[in-house]
Amino acid sequence: MPSNKDIVANFYSAFQRLDYRAMNACYVDDIVFSDPVFGLLRGDEVRYMWEMLCRNANEFSLQFSNIKELDEEYTTCEWVASYTFSKTGKRVVNRIKTYMRFRDGKIIEHSDAFRLSKWAAQALGWKGKLLGWSNFFKRKIQRNAQQSLIKFIEKKEAEKVNPHD
């Protein structure tokens, strides 16, 4: 069985290639994920989120480093994603700390930590810089991200039912 460090490296190597299938293969079926933009997601919501992000990636690059096994269950990693935010065309360089929990060679919990206000200032321009610190604006960002994910999931589910539409 690969080490937890190997699984983290495989996950982020797949992300570098925008290979959401390989990323999702690192997870258990009932994965729990959280980050400041999407909030708490579970299972297929997580898998669809990565598919959506990979399919919509624009001028994307990723570097990861500093993978540390804290114990047999927890591993951390630091990564930097650089991309053009599709809704505004603004360049984002997001520095993220990941916390992952493992069981039987799979990721069972995945949490990404970063300053949402810093992300908002880059992704949303002056509005994000001016308002990105406020809880109201942070909730609006989360609602927009969750609504985008719901639309993506509905579209994917409809394609399963009507594959030729």
mmCIF file of C-alpha atoms in Angstrom:
data_model
loop_
_atom_site.group_PDB
_atom_site.id
_atom_site.type_symbol
_atom_site.label_atom_id
_atom_site.label_comp_id
_atom_site.label_asym_id
_atom_site.label_seq_id
_atom_site.Cartn_x
_atom_site.Cartn_y
_atom_site.Cartn_z
ATOM 1 C CA MET A 1 0.000 0.000 0.000
ATOM 2 C CA PRO A 2 1.381 3.464 -0.856
ATOM 3 C CA SER A 3 2.297 5.793 1.991
ATOM 4 C CA ASN A 4 0.086 8.753 2.831
ATOM 5 C CA LYS A 5 2.813 11.022 1.446
ATOM 6 C CA ASP A 6 2.704 9.090 -1.841
ATOM 7 C CA ILE A 7 -1.076 9.470 -2.016
ATOM 8 C CA VAL A 8 -0.820 13.243 -1.453
ATOM 9 C CA ALA A 9 1.854 13.471 -4.163
ATOM 10 C CA ASN A 10 -0.319 11.400 -6.519
ATOM 11 C CA PHE A 11 -3.330 13.621 -5.793
ATOM 12 C CA TYR A 12 -1.498 16.877 -6.529
ATOM 13 C CA SER A 13 0.384 15.439 -9.506
ATOM 14 C CA ALA A 14 -3.014 14.523 -10.954
ATOM 15 C CA PHE A 15 -4.253 18.040 -10.175
ATOM 16 C CA GLN A 16 -1.267 19.480 -12.052
ATOM 17 C CA ARG A 17 -2.496 17.486 -15.081
ATOM 18 C CA LEU A 18 -6.139 18.510 -14.361
ATOM 19 C CA ASP A 19 -6.939 14.794 -14.078
ATOM 20 C CA TYR A 20 -9.956 14.872 -11.770
ATOM 21 C CA ARG A 21 -10.555 11.130 -12.202
ATOM 22 C CA ALA A 22 -7.120 10.294 -10.772
ATOM 23 C CA MET A 23 -7.637 12.865 -7.995
ATOM 24 C CA ASN A 24 -10.993 11.378 -7.053
ATOM 25 C CA ALA A 25 -9.531 7.858 -7.063
ATOM 26 C CA CYS A 26 -7.509 8.908 -3.992
ATOM 27 C CA TYR A 27 -10.726 9.411 -1.991
ATOM 28 C CA VAL A 28 -13.088 7.065 -0.175
ATOM 29 C CA ASP A 29 -16.681 7.094 -1.455
ATOM 30 C CA ASP A 30 -17.944 9.194 1.462
ATOM 31 C CA ILE A 31 -15.112 11.769 1.407
ATOM 32 C CA VAL A 32 -15.602 14.917 3.489
ATOM 33 C CA PHE A 33 -14.064 18.130 2.107
ATOM 34 C CA SER A 34 -14.011 21.733 3.245
ATOM 35 C CA ASP A 35 -12.474 24.994 2.150
ATOM 36 C CA PRO A 36 -13.280 28.699 2.544
ATOM 37 C CA VAL A 37 -14.952 28.996 -0.886
ATOM 38 C CA PHE A 38 -17.132 25.870 -1.133
ATOM 39 C CA GLY A 39 -17.609 25.238 2.574
ATOM 40 C CA LEU A 40 -18.413 21.655 3.601
ATOM 41 C CA LEU A 41 -18.942 19.088 0.834
ATOM 42 C CA ARG A 42 -19.460 15.327 0.940
ATOM 43 C CA GLY A 43 -19.141 12.364 -1.410
ATOM 44 C CA ASP A 44 -20.137 13.110 -4.991
ATOM 45 C CA GLU A 45 -20.255 16.856 -4.301
ATOM 46 C CA VAL A 46 -16.492 16.715 -3.756
ATOM 47 C CA ARG A 47 -15.875 14.664 -6.898
ATOM 48 C CA TYR A 48 -18.021 16.978 -9.010
ATOM 49 C CA MET A 49 -16.270 20.044 -7.529
ATOM 50 C CA TRP A 50 -12.870 18.777 -8.713
ATOM 51 C CA GLU A 51 -14.292 17.893 -12.121
ATOM 52 C CA MET A 52 -15.823 21.365 -12.440
ATOM 53 C CA LEU A 53 -12.609 23.095 -11.357
ATOM 54 C CA CYS A 54 -10.438 21.000 -13.674
ATOM 55 C CA ARG A 55 -12.743 21.431 -16.675
ATOM 56 C CA ASN A 56 -12.992 25.199 -16.144
ATOM 57 C CA ALA A 57 -9.296 25.758 -15.378
ATOM 58 C CA ASN A 58 -7.819 28.638 -17.350
ATOM 59 C CA GLU A 59 -4.079 29.322 -17.552
ATOM 60 C CA PHE A 60 -3.654 26.940 -14.633
ATOM 61 C CA SER A 61 -0.484 25.819 -12.900
ATOM 62 C CA LEU A 62 0.116 24.183 -9.543
ATOM 63 C CA GLN A 63 3.137 23.521 -7.362
ATOM 64 C CA PHE A 64 3.055 21.455 -4.189
ATOM 65 C CA SER A 65 5.644 20.930 -1.484
ATOM 66 C CA ASN A 66 6.331 20.274 2.161
ATOM 67 C CA ILE A 67 4.321 17.055 2.455
ATOM 68 C CA LYS A 68 4.477 16.001 6.105
ATOM 69 C CA GLU A 69 3.062 12.907 7.783
ATOM 70 C CA LEU A 70 1.980 14.075 11.216
ATOM 71 C CA ASP A 71 1.156 10.502 12.250
ATOM 72 C CA GLU A 72 -0.273 7.359 10.593
ATOM 73 C CA GLU A 73 -3.618 9.111 10.103
ATOM 74 C CA TYR A 74 -2.882 12.782 9.224
ATOM 75 C CA THR A 75 -0.756 14.393 6.520
ATOM 76 C CA THR A 76 -0.325 18.040 5.516
ATOM 77 C CA CYS A 77 0.851 19.681 2.330
ATOM 78 C CA GLU A 78 1.374 23.182 0.998
ATOM 79 C CA TRP A 79 0.420 24.092 -2.538
ATOM 80 C CA VAL A 80 0.083 27.119 -4.784
ATOM 81 C CA ALA A 81 -2.479 27.336 -7.562
ATOM 82 C CA SER A 82 -2.059 30.037 -10.219
ATOM 83 C CA TYR A 83 -4.903 30.611 -12.651
ATOM 84 C CA THR A 84 -7.182 33.116 -14.311
ATOM 85 C CA PHE A 85 -10.515 33.332 -12.468
ATOM 86 C CA SER A 86 -13.102 32.612 -15.162
ATOM 87 C CA LYS A 87 -15.823 34.954 -13.878
ATOM 88 C CA THR A 88 -13.636 38.089 -13.875
ATOM 89 C CA GLY A 89 -10.591 37.266 -15.999
ATOM 90 C CA LYS A 90 -8.351 38.256 -13.071
ATOM 91 C CA ARG A 91 -5.130 36.418 -12.231
ATOM 92 C CA VAL A 92 -5.091 34.539 -8.906
ATOM 93 C CA VAL A 93 -2.151 33.057 -7.018
ATOM 94 C CA ASN A 94 -3.644 31.129 -4.113
ATOM 95 C CA ARG A 95 -1.376 29.724 -1.369
ATOM 96 C CA ILE A 96 -3.063 26.832 0.393
ATOM 97 C CA LYS A 97 -2.343 24.534 3.327
ATOM 98 C CA THR A 98 -3.996 21.133 3.045
ATOM 99 C CA TYR A 99 -4.882 18.788 5.874
ATOM 100 C CA MET A 100 -5.762 15.218 4.932
ATOM 101 C CA ARG A 101 -6.887 12.278 7.017
ATOM 102 C CA PHE A 102 -6.323 8.727 5.778
ATOM 103 C CA ARG A 103 -7.660 5.245 6.319
ATOM 104 C CA ASP A 104 -6.687 2.073 4.457
ATOM 105 C CA GLY A 105 -4.739 3.927 1.755
ATOM 106 C CA LYS A 106 -7.480 6.453 0.913
ATOM 107 C CA ILE A 107 -8.202 10.064 1.866
ATOM 108 C CA ILE A 108 -11.262 10.214 4.139
ATOM 109 C CA GLU A 109 -11.141 13.934 5.042
ATOM 110 C CA HIS A 110 -9.618 16.811 3.082
ATOM 111 C CA SER A 111 -9.511 20.394 4.294
ATOM 112 C CA ASP A 112 -7.905 23.308 2.436
ATOM 113 C CA ALA A 113 -7.035 26.463 4.378
ATOM 114 C CA PHE A 114 -6.346 29.889 2.898
ATOM 115 C CA ARG A 115 -7.330 33.502 3.504
ATOM 116 C CA LEU A 116 -10.570 34.050 1.645
ATOM 117 C CA SER A 117 -10.101 37.826 1.837
ATOM 118 C CA LYS A 118 -6.763 37.544 0.005
ATOM 119 C CA TRP A 119 -8.304 35.285 -2.629
ATOM 120 C CA ALA A 120 -11.271 37.678 -3.046
ATOM 121 C CA ALA A 121 -8.968 40.678 -3.546
ATOM 122 C CA GLN A 122 -7.218 38.864 -6.404
ATOM 123 C CA ALA A 123 -10.209 37.116 -7.991
ATOM 124 C CA LEU A 124 -12.778 39.887 -7.663
ATOM 125 C CA GLY A 125 -10.680 43.035 -7.928
ATOM 126 C CA TRP A 126 -11.564 46.207 -6.039
ATOM 127 C CA LYS A 127 -14.842 44.803 -4.648
ATOM 128 C CA GLY A 128 -13.004 41.807 -3.223
ATOM 129 C CA LYS A 129 -10.242 44.009 -1.835
ATOM 130 C CA LEU A 130 -12.701 46.409 -0.247
ATOM 131 C CA LEU A 131 -15.258 43.881 1.045
ATOM 132 C CA GLY A 132 -13.417 40.539 1.143
ATOM 133 C CA TRP A 133 -12.866 40.710 4.897
ATOM 134 C CA SER A 134 -16.602 40.982 5.723
ATOM 135 C CA ASN A 135 -18.645 37.930 6.708
ATOM 136 C CA PHE A 136 -21.471 39.088 4.440
ATOM 137 C CA PHE A 137 -19.164 39.100 1.407
ATOM 138 C CA LYS A 138 -17.581 35.774 2.379
ATOM 139 C CA ARG A 139 -21.044 34.183 2.585
ATOM 140 C CA LYS A 140 -21.876 35.637 -0.834
ATOM 141 C CA ILE A 141 -18.723 34.072 -2.300
ATOM 142 C CA GLN A 142 -19.678 30.710 -0.760
ATOM 143 C CA ARG A 143 -23.256 30.943 -2.065
ATOM 144 C CA ASN A 144 -22.019 31.723 -5.577
ATOM 145 C CA ALA A 145 -19.550 28.818 -5.501
ATOM 146 C CA GLN A 146 -22.186 26.416 -4.173
ATOM 147 C CA GLN A 147 -24.704 27.568 -6.806
ATOM 148 C CA SER A 148 -22.129 27.022 -9.562
ATOM 149 C CA LEU A 149 -21.472 23.539 -8.220
ATOM 150 C CA ILE A 150 -25.197 22.724 -8.021
ATOM 151 C CA LYS A 151 -25.683 23.814 -11.662
ATOM 152 C CA PHE A 152 -22.692 21.723 -12.718
ATOM 153 C CA ILE A 153 -24.023 18.664 -10.852
ATOM 154 C CA GLU A 154 -27.509 19.096 -12.331
ATOM 155 C CA LYS A 155 -26.013 19.302 -15.829
ATOM 156 C CA LYS A 156 -23.861 16.191 -15.283
ATOM 157 C CA GLU A 157 -26.802 14.234 -13.836
ATOM 158 C CA ALA A 158 -29.013 15.270 -16.778
ATOM 159 C CA GLU A 159 -26.296 14.061 -19.180
ATOM 160 C CA LYS A 160 -26.411 10.640 -17.483
ATOM 161 C CA VAL A 161 -30.177 10.423 -18.037
ATOM 162 C CA ASN A 162 -30.152 11.925 -21.571
ATOM 163 C CA PRO A 163 -26.655 11.262 -22.941
ATOM 164 C CA HIS A 164 -27.466 12.572 -26.449
ATOM 165 C CA ASP A 165 -28.951 15.952 -25.453
#
